[in-house]
Amino acid sequence: MRRIALLVMDGVRMFDISVVAEVFRNDRIPGGSAPFDLRTCGVDREPVALEHGASMAARQTLAWLRTADLVIVPGVTSPTAAFPQPVLRALRSAHRAGTPVAALCLGAFVLAQAGLLDGRRAVTHWNAAELLARRHPEVKVDPTALYVEDDGVWTSAGVAGGIDLCLHLVRVGHGAETAAAIARAMVVAPFRTGDQAQFVDRPIPVRDEGDELLTAVRTRALAELEQPLTVPRLAAWAGLSERTFARRFLATTGTTPAQWLIAQRVLRAQRLLEQTDLPMDRVAAASGFGSPVTLRQHFVERVGLAPRDYRRSFRRIG
C-alpha cells in the first residue's frame, strides 16, 4: 500500500485533506524509510474550489488512480451535490480493478453516488447517517461505528474517525509500529477499533473519579495482559459489580470491556510478531490469548491476515 491517490474536486473539506497528508508523511517513519507516495488526483490539474474560499490544484489526473494501491475520498461540504461523472467512473474502475477505496466522513456520499456502497455496510458522521440511508436505501448504514470495511470499500465517521481509519490503513499496509510512530507524532490515540462508538455518553468531564478509576483498571490490565483477565476480574479491581463496571466502561470508552481486551491483545501480538522471533505459542501466551488457535481466530478477524502471514510481511528483526 505505497501509492496513495487522494481525490480532490470542488467542495472537498480542507481538514480531511490535511488528515490524509499528515498521516501519510514519510518524515515520521522510523529509520528514514519512505513507504508512502501520496498524490492528489483530480479531473484535471486546474484549481478546484475548497471551503472558505480556498483552492488547490491536483498533482495528477484521475488516470493515476489506475496505478494506485489505495484511493482516498475526503469529506465533502455538500453531501447532496451531484459529483462529477468522471470522478464516479474512476472510483468504480479502481474498485473493479481490486484497489481499496476509502472515504472519510461525508465522502461516503461520493461512494454511494458511485454505487460502490450498494448492498454494503457503511458509516458516515452520525449526524448524516439518516440522510445517507434515506438518499441511498441500498446502503446498509451503521450509525454508530467509527469505521468499517466491506469488500474493499472503507468508510469512516467524523473528524476523529477519519484519523482512526487512516491509521488503521497504515497498520494494515505497513504494520503496527509504523502506525504507532505516526500516531505519536500526531499526538493522537494509536489504536481505536472500528466498532467503537462514534461518541460516548459522558463526553470528557473536567474531573470524574469514576473515569480515573477505570483508567487505573485499564492501565493495570495492560501491565498484566498475559494473565487470564475477565470482565468480572476487572470489575473486582474497580470495586464495582460486573454490570455497573460494564455500563461505565462503555459510557467512558465507547466499547465493551471484552472487546477492549481483545483489541489490546491483538495489538500486543502485532508488536511481538513484528519485533521478535518468538514461536506462535509464546506470542499467544504473551498477548493473553492462551493458544495459537485463539490467537489466530481473533487476529484474522481484526487484522485480516493470519499471524504467520503478518510476521512475514512486517517482521523488523534480523
PDB file of C-alpha atoms in Angstrom:
ATOM      1  CA  MET A   1       0.000   0.000   0.000  1.00  0.00           C
ATOM      2  CA  ARG A   2       2.577   2.538  -1.155  1.00  0.00           C
ATOM      3  CA  ARG A   3       0.913   4.584  -3.910  1.00  0.00           C
ATOM      4  CA  ILE A   4      -1.982   6.553  -2.392  1.00  0.00           C
ATOM      5  CA  ALA A   5      -4.340   8.646  -4.508  1.00  0.00           C
ATOM      6  CA  LEU A   6      -6.116  11.448  -2.656  1.00  0.00           C
ATOM      7  CA  LEU A   7      -9.113  12.591  -4.676  1.00  0.00           C
ATOM      8  CA  VAL A   8      -9.709  16.344  -4.909  1.00  0.00           C
ATOM      9  CA  MET A   9     -12.649  18.115  -6.525  1.00  0.00           C
ATOM     10  CA  ASP A  10     -14.843  21.133  -5.881  1.00  0.00           C
ATOM     11  CA  GLY A  11     -16.279  21.099  -2.365  1.00  0.00           C
ATOM     12  CA  VAL A  12     -13.952  18.663  -0.578  1.00  0.00           C
ATOM     13  CA  ARG A  13     -13.053  19.543   3.010  1.00  0.00           C
ATOM     14  CA  MET A  14      -9.642  21.040   3.722  1.00  0.00           C
ATOM     15  CA  PHE A  15      -9.415  19.321   7.088  1.00  0.00           C
ATOM     16  CA  ASP A  16      -9.821  15.861   5.583  1.00  0.00           C
ATOM     17  CA  ILE A  17      -7.138  16.639   3.015  1.00  0.00           C
ATOM     18  CA  SER A  18      -4.884  17.684   5.892  1.00  0.00           C
ATOM     19  CA  VAL A  19      -5.638  14.477   7.813  1.00  0.00           C
ATOM     20  CA  VAL A  20      -4.514  12.321   4.893  1.00  0.00           C
ATOM     21  CA  ALA A  21      -1.450  14.487   4.283  1.00  0.00           C
ATOM     22  CA  GLU A  22      -0.475  14.333   7.967  1.00  0.00           C
ATOM     23  CA  VAL A  23      -0.877  10.565   8.317  1.00  0.00           C
ATOM     24  CA  PHE A  24       0.857   9.585   5.082  1.00  0.00           C
ATOM     25  CA  ARG A  25       4.030  11.628   5.663  1.00  0.00           C
ATOM     26  CA  ASN A  26       7.352   9.891   5.167  1.00  0.00           C
ATOM     27  CA  ASP A  27       9.293  12.125   7.576  1.00  0.00           C
ATOM     28  CA  ARG A  28       7.590  10.446  10.550  1.00  0.00           C
ATOM     29  CA  ILE A  29       8.664   6.916   9.708  1.00  0.00           C
ATOM     30  CA  PRO A  30      11.426   5.353  11.852  1.00  0.00           C
ATOM     31  CA  GLY A  31      14.656   4.512  10.065  1.00  0.00           C
ATOM     32  CA  GLY A  32      14.231   7.074   7.327  1.00  0.00           C
ATOM     33  CA  SER A  33      12.223   4.790   5.027  1.00  0.00           C
ATOM     34  CA  ALA A  34       9.708   6.254   2.576  1.00  0.00           C
ATOM     35  CA  PRO A  35       6.759   3.858   2.335  1.00  0.00           C
ATOM     36  CA  PHE A  36       4.245   6.396   1.006  1.00  0.00           C
ATOM     37  CA  ASP A  37       3.819   8.019  -2.385  1.00  0.00           C
ATOM     38  CA  LEU A  38       0.819  10.295  -1.782  1.00  0.00           C
ATOM     39  CA  ARG A  39      -0.538  12.267  -4.739  1.00  0.00           C
ATOM     40  CA  THR A  40      -3.585  14.462  -5.128  1.00  0.00           C
ATOM     41  CA  CYS A  41      -5.691  13.473  -8.140  1.00  0.00           C
ATOM     42  CA  GLY A  42      -8.452  15.357  -9.930  1.00  0.00           C
ATOM     43  CA  VAL A  43     -10.403  15.535 -13.166  1.00  0.00           C
ATOM     44  CA  ASP A  44      -7.617  17.788 -14.432  1.00  0.00           C
ATOM     45  CA  ARG A  45      -4.828  19.898 -12.952  1.00  0.00           C
ATOM     46  CA  GLU A  46      -6.910  23.072 -12.805  1.00  0.00           C
ATOM     47  CA  PRO A  47      -7.551  24.570  -9.329  1.00  0.00           C
ATOM     48  CA  VAL A  48     -10.638  23.269  -7.540  1.00  0.00           C
ATOM     49  CA  ALA A  49     -12.702  25.283  -5.051  1.00  0.00           C
ATOM     50  CA  LEU A  50     -12.464  24.149  -1.447  1.00  0.00           C
ATOM     51  CA  GLU A  51     -14.351  25.522   1.549  1.00  0.00           C
ATOM     52  CA  HIS A  52     -13.772  29.011   2.991  1.00  0.00           C
ATOM     53  CA  GLY A  53     -12.638  30.427  -0.348  1.00  0.00           C
ATOM     54  CA  ALA A  54      -9.520  28.252  -0.602  1.00  0.00           C
ATOM     55  CA  SER A  55      -8.436  26.394  -3.718  1.00  0.00           C
ATOM     56  CA  MET A  56      -5.859  23.829  -4.771  1.00  0.00           C
ATOM     57  CA  ALA A  57      -4.703  22.098  -7.922  1.00  0.00           C
ATOM     58  CA  ALA A  58      -4.329  18.335  -8.204  1.00  0.00           C
ATOM     59  CA  ARG A  59      -0.877  16.930  -8.822  1.00  0.00           C
ATOM     60  CA  GLN A  60      -2.205  14.158 -11.080  1.00  0.00           C
ATOM     61  CA  THR A  61      -5.273  13.485 -13.202  1.00  0.00           C
ATOM     62  CA  LEU A  62      -7.712  10.668 -12.475  1.00  0.00           C
ATOM     63  CA  ALA A  63      -5.641   8.380 -14.696  1.00  0.00           C
ATOM     64  CA  TRP A  64      -3.210   7.941 -11.786  1.00  0.00           C
ATOM     65  CA  LEU A  65      -5.886   6.016  -9.875  1.00  0.00           C
ATOM     66  CA  ARG A  66      -5.116   3.061 -12.151  1.00  0.00           C
ATOM     67  CA  THR A  67      -1.645   2.786 -10.617  1.00  0.00           C
ATOM     68  CA  ALA A  68      -2.679   3.478  -7.008  1.00  0.00           C
ATOM     69  CA  ASP A  69      -2.667   0.918  -4.188  1.00  0.00           C
ATOM     70  CA  LEU A  70      -5.285   2.896  -2.251  1.00  0.00           C
ATOM     71  CA  VAL A  71      -7.760   5.633  -3.203  1.00  0.00           C
ATOM     72  CA  ILE A  72      -8.980   8.039  -0.507  1.00  0.00           C
ATOM     73  CA  VAL A  73     -12.002  10.329  -0.879  1.00  0.00           C
ATOM     74  CA  PRO A  74     -12.088  13.275   1.570  1.00  0.00           C
ATOM     75  CA  GLY A  75     -15.279  14.511   3.143  1.00  0.00           C
ATOM     76  CA  VAL A  76     -17.402  16.983   1.187  1.00  0.00           C
ATOM     77  CA  THR A  77     -19.153  20.163   2.255  1.00  0.00           C
ATOM     78  CA  SER A  78     -22.377  19.327   0.391  1.00  0.00           C
ATOM     79  CA  PRO A  79     -23.325  15.640   0.573  1.00  0.00           C
ATOM     80  CA  THR A  80     -26.371  16.165  -1.643  1.00  0.00           C
ATOM     81  CA  ALA A  81     -24.374  17.652  -4.540  1.00  0.00           C
ATOM     82  CA  ALA A  82     -24.104  15.916  -7.900  1.00  0.00           C
ATOM     83  CA  PHE A  83     -20.486  14.800  -8.035  1.00  0.00           C
ATOM     84  CA  PRO A  84     -18.559  14.824 -11.350  1.00  0.00           C
ATOM     85  CA  GLN A  85     -19.231  11.785 -13.501  1.00  0.00           C
ATOM     86  CA  PRO A  86     -15.520  11.329 -14.367  1.00  0.00           C
ATOM     87  CA  VAL A  87     -14.819  11.024 -10.633  1.00  0.00           C
ATOM     88  CA  LEU A  88     -17.572   8.457 -10.110  1.00  0.00           C
ATOM     89  CA  ARG A  89     -16.422   6.433 -13.116  1.00  0.00           C
ATOM     90  CA  ALA A  90     -12.817   6.493 -11.911  1.00  0.00           C
ATOM     91  CA  LEU A  91     -13.864   5.249  -8.460  1.00  0.00           C
ATOM     92  CA  ARG A  92     -15.875   2.396  -9.958  1.00  0.00           C
ATOM     93  CA  SER A  93     -12.984   1.461 -12.227  1.00  0.00           C
ATOM     94  CA  ALA A  94     -10.490   1.469  -9.338  1.00  0.00           C
ATOM     95  CA  HIS A  95     -12.712  -0.781  -7.251  1.00  0.00           C
ATOM     96  CA  ARG A  96     -13.306  -3.184 -10.152  1.00  0.00           C
ATOM     97  CA  ALA A  97      -9.519  -3.438 -10.518  1.00  0.00           C
ATOM     98  CA  GLY A  98      -9.254  -4.542  -6.878  1.00  0.00           C
ATOM     99  CA  THR A  99      -7.911  -1.268  -5.455  1.00  0.00           C
ATOM    100  CA  PRO A 100      -9.151  -0.500  -1.925  1.00  0.00           C
ATOM    101  CA  VAL A 101     -11.242   2.683  -1.807  1.00  0.00           C
ATOM    102  CA  ALA A 102     -11.733   4.670   1.401  1.00  0.00           C
ATOM    103  CA  ALA A 103     -13.941   7.655   2.212  1.00  0.00           C
ATOM    104  CA  LEU A 104     -13.651   9.973   5.185  1.00  0.00           C
ATOM    105  CA  CYS A 105     -16.802  11.267   6.869  1.00  0.00           C
ATOM    106  CA  LEU A 106     -19.246  12.702   4.281  1.00  0.00           C
ATOM    107  CA  GLY A 107     -17.084  11.294   1.497  1.00  0.00           C
ATOM    108  CA  ALA A 108     -19.327   8.253   1.920  1.00  0.00           C
ATOM    109  CA  PHE A 109     -21.922  10.134  -0.134  1.00  0.00           C
ATOM    110  CA  VAL A 110     -19.475  10.210  -3.061  1.00  0.00           C
ATOM    111  CA  LEU A 111     -19.006   6.444  -2.878  1.00  0.00           C
ATOM    112  CA  ALA A 112     -22.765   5.983  -2.556  1.00  0.00           C
ATOM    113  CA  GLN A 113     -23.371   8.075  -5.675  1.00  0.00           C
ATOM    114  CA  ALA A 114     -20.788   5.948  -7.493  1.00  0.00           C
ATOM    115  CA  GLY A 115     -22.763   2.848  -6.495  1.00  0.00           C
ATOM    116  CA  LEU A 116     -19.867   1.414  -4.500  1.00  0.00           C
ATOM    117  CA  LEU A 117     -21.886   1.177  -1.280  1.00  0.00           C
ATOM    118  CA  ASP A 118     -24.883  -0.659  -2.737  1.00  0.00           C
ATOM    119  CA  GLY A 119     -25.547  -3.691  -0.557  1.00  0.00           C
ATOM    120  CA  ARG A 120     -22.545  -2.889   1.602  1.00  0.00           C
ATOM    121  CA  ARG A 121     -22.190  -1.813   5.217  1.00  0.00           C
ATOM    122  CA  ALA A 122     -21.031   1.784   5.548  1.00  0.00           C
ATOM    123  CA  VAL A 123     -20.694   4.594   8.074  1.00  0.00           C
ATOM    124  CA  THR A 124     -20.560   8.366   7.952  1.00  0.00           C
ATOM    125  CA  HIS A 125     -20.822  11.137  10.521  1.00  0.00           C
ATOM    126  CA  TRP A 126     -23.616  10.200  12.934  1.00  0.00           C
ATOM    127  CA  ASN A 127     -25.455  13.439  12.140  1.00  0.00           C
ATOM    128  CA  ALA A 128     -25.669  12.485   8.438  1.00  0.00           C
ATOM    129  CA  ALA A 129     -26.366   8.758   8.831  1.00  0.00           C
ATOM    130  CA  GLU A 130     -30.130   9.177   8.432  1.00  0.00           C
ATOM    131  CA  LEU A 131     -29.630  11.313   5.310  1.00  0.00           C
ATOM    132  CA  LEU A 132     -27.338   8.691   3.771  1.00  0.00           C
ATOM    133  CA  ALA A 133     -29.862   5.937   4.488  1.00  0.00           C
ATOM    134  CA  ARG A 134     -32.730   7.983   3.073  1.00  0.00           C
ATOM    135  CA  ARG A 135     -30.968   9.071  -0.125  1.00  0.00           C
ATOM    136  CA  HIS A 136     -29.333   5.689  -0.710  1.00  0.00           C
ATOM    137  CA  PRO A 137     -31.604   2.964   0.699  1.00  0.00           C
ATOM    138  CA  GLU A 138     -29.407   0.253  -0.874  1.00  0.00           C
ATOM    139  CA  VAL A 139     -26.656   1.087   1.621  1.00  0.00           C
ATOM    140  CA  LYS A 140     -26.500  -0.748   4.956  1.00  0.00           C
ATOM    141  CA  VAL A 141     -25.839   2.338   7.069  1.00  0.00           C
ATOM    142  CA  ASP A 142     -24.306   1.788  10.510  1.00  0.00           C
ATOM    143  CA  PRO A 143     -24.980   4.959  12.517  1.00  0.00           C
ATOM    144  CA  THR A 144     -22.575   4.160  15.347  1.00  0.00           C
ATOM    145  CA  ALA A 145     -19.220   2.683  14.260  1.00  0.00           C
ATOM    146  CA  LEU A 146     -16.004   4.668  13.758  1.00  0.00           C
ATOM    147  CA  TYR A 147     -15.031   2.932  10.526  1.00  0.00           C
ATOM    148  CA  VAL A 148     -15.959  -0.215   8.611  1.00  0.00           C
ATOM    149  CA  GLU A 149     -14.811  -2.199   5.602  1.00  0.00           C
ATOM    150  CA  ASP A 150     -16.951  -4.195   3.207  1.00  0.00           C
ATOM    151  CA  ASP A 151     -15.427  -5.860   0.147  1.00  0.00           C
ATOM    152  CA  GLY A 152     -12.509  -3.452  -0.175  1.00  0.00           C
ATOM    153  CA  VAL A 153     -14.587  -0.321   0.447  1.00  0.00           C
ATOM    154  CA  TRP A 154     -13.806   1.625   3.636  1.00  0.00           C
ATOM    155  CA  THR A 155     -15.900   4.373   5.202  1.00  0.00           C
ATOM    156  CA  SER A 156     -15.383   6.343   8.399  1.00  0.00           C
ATOM    157  CA  ALA A 157     -17.251   8.626  10.749  1.00  0.00           C
ATOM    158  CA  GLY A 158     -16.412  12.246  11.624  1.00  0.00           C
ATOM    159  CA  VAL A 159     -13.112  14.072  12.111  1.00  0.00           C
ATOM    160  CA  ALA A 160     -11.500  11.675  14.588  1.00  0.00           C
ATOM    161  CA  GLY A 161     -12.924   8.651  12.783  1.00  0.00           C
ATOM    162  CA  GLY A 162     -11.082   9.707   9.629  1.00  0.00           C
ATOM    163  CA  ILE A 163      -7.796   9.823  11.532  1.00  0.00           C
ATOM    164  CA  ASP A 164      -8.567   6.422  13.046  1.00  0.00           C
ATOM    165  CA  LEU A 165      -9.278   4.927   9.619  1.00  0.00           C
ATOM    166  CA  CYS A 166      -6.103   6.343   8.059  1.00  0.00           C
ATOM    167  CA  LEU A 167      -4.004   4.994  10.928  1.00  0.00           C
ATOM    168  CA  HIS A 168      -5.736   1.630  10.596  1.00  0.00           C
ATOM    169  CA  LEU A 169      -4.943   1.534   6.870  1.00  0.00           C
ATOM    170  CA  VAL A 170      -1.295   2.256   7.706  1.00  0.00           C
ATOM    171  CA  ARG A 171      -1.418  -0.549  10.279  1.00  0.00           C
ATOM    172  CA  VAL A 172      -2.841  -2.958   7.708  1.00  0.00           C
ATOM    173  CA  GLY A 173      -0.363  -1.987   4.997  1.00  0.00           C
ATOM    174  CA  HIS A 174       2.783  -1.212   6.970  1.00  0.00           C
ATOM    175  CA  GLY A 175       2.475  -2.706  10.444  1.00  0.00           C
ATOM    176  CA  ALA A 176       1.549  -1.651  13.974  1.00  0.00           C
ATOM    177  CA  GLU A 177       4.832   0.064  14.816  1.00  0.00           C
ATOM    178  CA  THR A 178       4.693   2.339  11.781  1.00  0.00           C
ATOM    179  CA  ALA A 179       1.121   3.315  12.672  1.00  0.00           C
ATOM    180  CA  ALA A 180       2.123   3.867  16.309  1.00  0.00           C
ATOM    181  CA  ALA A 181       5.040   6.104  15.285  1.00  0.00           C
ATOM    182  CA  ILE A 182       2.737   8.259  13.163  1.00  0.00           C
ATOM    183  CA  ALA A 183       0.169   8.442  15.969  1.00  0.00           C
ATOM    184  CA  ARG A 184       2.858   9.526  18.446  1.00  0.00           C
ATOM    185  CA  ALA A 185       3.999  12.281  16.092  1.00  0.00           C
ATOM    186  CA  MET A 186       0.398  13.468  15.660  1.00  0.00           C
ATOM    187  CA  VAL A 187      -0.319  13.111  19.407  1.00  0.00           C
ATOM    188  CA  VAL A 188      -3.438  11.044  18.796  1.00  0.00           C
ATOM    189  CA  ALA A 189      -4.682   7.702  20.080  1.00  0.00           C
ATOM    190  CA  PRO A 190      -2.661   4.962  18.343  1.00  0.00           C
ATOM    191  CA  PHE A 191      -5.449   2.401  18.137  1.00  0.00           C
ATOM    192  CA  ARG A 192      -9.221   2.570  18.203  1.00  0.00           C
ATOM    193  CA  THR A 193     -11.189  -0.310  16.782  1.00  0.00           C
ATOM    194  CA  GLY A 194     -13.690   0.409  14.030  1.00  0.00           C
ATOM    195  CA  ASP A 195     -16.601  -0.950  16.046  1.00  0.00           C
ATOM    196  CA  GLN A 196     -16.018   1.560  18.826  1.00  0.00           C
ATOM    197  CA  ALA A 197     -18.847   4.066  19.224  1.00  0.00           C
ATOM    198  CA  GLN A 198     -18.617   7.453  17.479  1.00  0.00           C
ATOM    199  CA  PHE A 199     -19.271   9.224  20.763  1.00  0.00           C
ATOM    200  CA  VAL A 200     -19.610   8.276  24.425  1.00  0.00           C
ATOM    201  CA  ASP A 201     -22.437   9.059  26.811  1.00  0.00           C
ATOM    202  CA  ARG A 202     -20.408  11.350  29.058  1.00  0.00           C
ATOM    203  CA  PRO A 203     -18.003  13.392  26.944  1.00  0.00           C
ATOM    204  CA  ILE A 204     -14.749  14.339  28.731  1.00  0.00           C
ATOM    205  CA  PRO A 205     -15.684  15.631  32.205  1.00  0.00           C
ATOM    206  CA  VAL A 206     -13.279  18.053  33.840  1.00  0.00           C
ATOM    207  CA  ARG A 207     -12.826  15.652  36.742  1.00  0.00           C
ATOM    208  CA  ASP A 208     -14.588  12.350  37.197  1.00  0.00           C
ATOM    209  CA  GLU A 209     -13.337   9.955  39.852  1.00  0.00           C
ATOM    210  CA  GLY A 210     -15.144   7.078  38.147  1.00  0.00           C
ATOM    211  CA  ASP A 211     -13.258   7.700  34.919  1.00  0.00           C
ATOM    212  CA  GLU A 212      -9.972   7.894  36.837  1.00  0.00           C
ATOM    213  CA  LEU A 213     -10.790   4.550  38.414  1.00  0.00           C
ATOM    214  CA  LEU A 214     -11.454   2.957  35.020  1.00  0.00           C
ATOM    215  CA  THR A 215      -8.226   4.460  33.664  1.00  0.00           C
ATOM    216  CA  ALA A 216      -6.351   2.785  36.509  1.00  0.00           C
ATOM    217  CA  VAL A 217      -8.058  -0.516  35.702  1.00  0.00           C
ATOM    218  CA  ARG A 218      -7.103  -0.274  32.019  1.00  0.00           C
ATOM    219  CA  THR A 219      -3.516   0.604  32.928  1.00  0.00           C
ATOM    220  CA  ARG A 220      -3.278  -2.419  35.233  1.00  0.00           C
ATOM    221  CA  ALA A 221      -4.853  -4.656  32.599  1.00  0.00           C
ATOM    222  CA  LEU A 222      -2.240  -3.602  30.030  1.00  0.00           C
ATOM    223  CA  ALA A 223       0.519  -4.427  32.534  1.00  0.00           C
ATOM    224  CA  GLU A 224      -0.988  -7.895  33.130  1.00  0.00           C
ATOM    225  CA  LEU A 225      -2.314  -8.590  29.631  1.00  0.00           C
ATOM    226  CA  GLU A 226      -0.779 -12.065  29.522  1.00  0.00           C
ATOM    227  CA  GLN A 227      -2.899 -13.100  32.520  1.00  0.00           C
ATOM    228  CA  PRO A 228      -6.358 -14.734  32.121  1.00  0.00           C
ATOM    229  CA  LEU A 229      -8.222 -11.456  32.528  1.00  0.00           C
ATOM    230  CA  THR A 230     -12.001 -11.497  32.566  1.00  0.00           C
ATOM    231  CA  VAL A 231     -14.639  -8.824  32.893  1.00  0.00           C
ATOM    232  CA  PRO A 232     -15.553  -9.996  36.434  1.00  0.00           C
ATOM    233  CA  ARG A 233     -11.883  -9.702  37.413  1.00  0.00           C
ATOM    234  CA  LEU A 234     -11.609  -6.164  36.005  1.00  0.00           C
ATOM    235  CA  ALA A 235     -14.836  -5.223  37.768  1.00  0.00           C
ATOM    236  CA  ALA A 236     -13.399  -6.539  41.043  1.00  0.00           C
ATOM    237  CA  TRP A 237     -10.312  -4.350  40.586  1.00  0.00           C
ATOM    238  CA  ALA A 238     -12.655  -1.370  40.259  1.00  0.00           C
ATOM    239  CA  GLY A 239     -14.699  -2.445  43.273  1.00  0.00           C
ATOM    240  CA  LEU A 240     -17.864  -2.457  41.159  1.00  0.00           C
ATOM    241  CA  SER A 241     -20.452  -5.014  40.214  1.00  0.00           C
ATOM    242  CA  GLU A 242     -19.873  -6.554  36.799  1.00  0.00           C
ATOM    243  CA  ARG A 243     -22.986  -4.881  35.387  1.00  0.00           C
ATOM    244  CA  THR A 244     -22.091  -1.419  36.718  1.00  0.00           C
ATOM    245  CA  PHE A 245     -18.489  -1.771  35.557  1.00  0.00           C
ATOM    246  CA  ALA A 246     -19.518  -2.784  32.043  1.00  0.00           C
ATOM    247  CA  ARG A 247     -22.005   0.087  31.819  1.00  0.00           C
ATOM    248  CA  ARG A 248     -19.450   2.684  32.972  1.00  0.00           C
ATOM    249  CA  PHE A 249     -16.734   1.239  30.757  1.00  0.00           C
ATOM    250  CA  LEU A 250     -18.946   1.502  27.676  1.00  0.00           C
ATOM    251  CA  ALA A 251     -20.064   5.028  28.584  1.00  0.00           C
ATOM    252  CA  THR A 252     -16.460   6.166  29.061  1.00  0.00           C
ATOM    253  CA  THR A 253     -14.661   4.418  26.193  1.00  0.00           C
ATOM    254  CA  GLY A 254     -17.370   3.655  23.644  1.00  0.00           C
ATOM    255  CA  THR A 255     -16.612  -0.068  23.653  1.00  0.00           C
ATOM    256  CA  THR A 256     -17.178  -3.057  25.941  1.00  0.00           C
ATOM    257  CA  PRO A 257     -14.523  -4.379  28.335  1.00  0.00           C
ATOM    258  CA  ALA A 258     -14.340  -7.688  26.451  1.00  0.00           C
ATOM    259  CA  GLN A 259     -13.862  -6.021  23.054  1.00  0.00           C
ATOM    260  CA  TRP A 260     -11.280  -3.650  24.516  1.00  0.00           C
ATOM    261  CA  LEU A 261      -9.293  -6.587  25.902  1.00  0.00           C
ATOM    262  CA  ILE A 262      -9.320  -8.382  22.549  1.00  0.00           C
ATOM    263  CA  ALA A 263      -8.205  -5.230  20.727  1.00  0.00           C
ATOM    264  CA  GLN A 264      -5.291  -4.656  23.122  1.00  0.00           C
ATOM    265  CA  ARG A 265      -4.215  -8.293  22.895  1.00  0.00           C
ATOM    266  CA  VAL A 266      -4.246  -8.204  19.108  1.00  0.00           C
ATOM    267  CA  LEU A 267      -2.165  -5.020  19.198  1.00  0.00           C
ATOM    268  CA  ARG A 268       0.390  -6.661  21.514  1.00  0.00           C
ATOM    269  CA  ALA A 269       0.513  -9.719  19.257  1.00  0.00           C
ATOM    270  CA  GLN A 270       1.170  -7.446  16.267  1.00  0.00           C
ATOM    271  CA  ARG A 271       4.133  -5.872  18.030  1.00  0.00           C
ATOM    272  CA  LEU A 272       5.546  -9.229  19.090  1.00  0.00           C
ATOM    273  CA  LEU A 273       5.220 -10.588  15.556  1.00  0.00           C
ATOM    274  CA  GLU A 274       6.971  -7.513  14.169  1.00  0.00           C
ATOM    275  CA  GLN A 275       9.746  -7.229  16.750  1.00  0.00           C
ATOM    276  CA  THR A 276      10.541 -10.773  17.936  1.00  0.00           C
ATOM    277  CA  ASP A 277      11.050 -14.279  16.603  1.00  0.00           C
ATOM    278  CA  LEU A 278       9.006 -15.884  19.395  1.00  0.00           C
ATOM    279  CA  PRO A 279       7.118 -19.024  18.301  1.00  0.00           C
ATOM    280  CA  MET A 280       3.358 -18.735  17.954  1.00  0.00           C
ATOM    281  CA  ASP A 281       2.569 -20.451  21.239  1.00  0.00           C
ATOM    282  CA  ARG A 282       4.673 -17.880  23.125  1.00  0.00           C
ATOM    283  CA  VAL A 283       3.187 -14.977  21.168  1.00  0.00           C
ATOM    284  CA  ALA A 284      -0.259 -16.282  22.069  1.00  0.00           C
ATOM    285  CA  ALA A 285       0.680 -16.627  25.738  1.00  0.00           C
ATOM    286  CA  ALA A 286       2.366 -13.230  25.974  1.00  0.00           C
ATOM    287  CA  SER A 287      -0.607 -11.484  24.408  1.00  0.00           C
ATOM    288  CA  GLY A 288      -3.105 -13.258  26.659  1.00  0.00           C
ATOM    289  CA  PHE A 289      -4.804 -15.469  24.086  1.00  0.00           C
ATOM    290  CA  GLY A 290      -3.601 -18.696  25.655  1.00  0.00           C
ATOM    291  CA  SER A 291      -3.311 -20.753  22.470  1.00  0.00           C
ATOM    292  CA  PRO A 292      -2.230 -20.213  18.845  1.00  0.00           C
ATOM    293  CA  VAL A 293      -5.713 -21.240  17.707  1.00  0.00           C
ATOM    294  CA  THR A 294      -7.389 -18.484  19.748  1.00  0.00           C
ATOM    295  CA  LEU A 295      -4.726 -16.009  18.674  1.00  0.00           C
ATOM    296  CA  ARG A 296      -5.295 -16.822  15.021  1.00  0.00           C
ATOM    297  CA  GLN A 297      -9.082 -16.547  15.306  1.00  0.00           C
ATOM    298  CA  HIS A 298      -9.050 -13.041  16.807  1.00  0.00           C
ATOM    299  CA  PHE A 299      -6.037 -11.874  14.787  1.00  0.00           C
ATOM    300  CA  VAL A 300      -7.595 -12.733  11.434  1.00  0.00           C
ATOM    301  CA  GLU A 301     -10.884 -11.133  12.480  1.00  0.00           C
ATOM    302  CA  ARG A 302      -9.206  -7.859  13.488  1.00  0.00           C
ATOM    303  CA  VAL A 303      -6.239  -7.599  11.113  1.00  0.00           C
ATOM    304  CA  GLY A 304      -7.339  -9.582   8.082  1.00  0.00           C
ATOM    305  CA  LEU A 305      -4.168 -11.694   7.975  1.00  0.00           C
ATOM    306  CA  ALA A 306      -3.085 -14.863   9.750  1.00  0.00           C
ATOM    307  CA  PRO A 307      -0.345 -14.233  12.341  1.00  0.00           C
ATOM    308  CA  ARG A 308       2.318 -16.064  10.289  1.00  0.00           C
ATOM    309  CA  ASP A 309       1.441 -14.071   7.169  1.00  0.00           C
ATOM    310  CA  TYR A 310       1.559 -10.853   9.183  1.00  0.00           C
ATOM    311  CA  ARG A 311       5.019 -11.729  10.501  1.00  0.00           C
ATOM    312  CA  ARG A 312       6.312 -12.430   7.008  1.00  0.00           C
ATOM    313  CA  SER A 313       5.064  -9.027   5.872  1.00  0.00           C
ATOM    314  CA  PHE A 314       6.092  -6.847   8.818  1.00  0.00           C
ATOM    315  CA  ARG A 315       8.876  -8.573  10.801  1.00  0.00           C
ATOM    316  CA  ARG A 316      11.505  -5.977  11.664  1.00  0.00           C
ATOM    317  CA  ILE A 317      14.346  -8.027  13.148  1.00  0.00           C
ATOM    318  CA  GLY A 318      17.317  -9.773  11.616  1.00  0.00           C
TER     319      GLY A 318
END
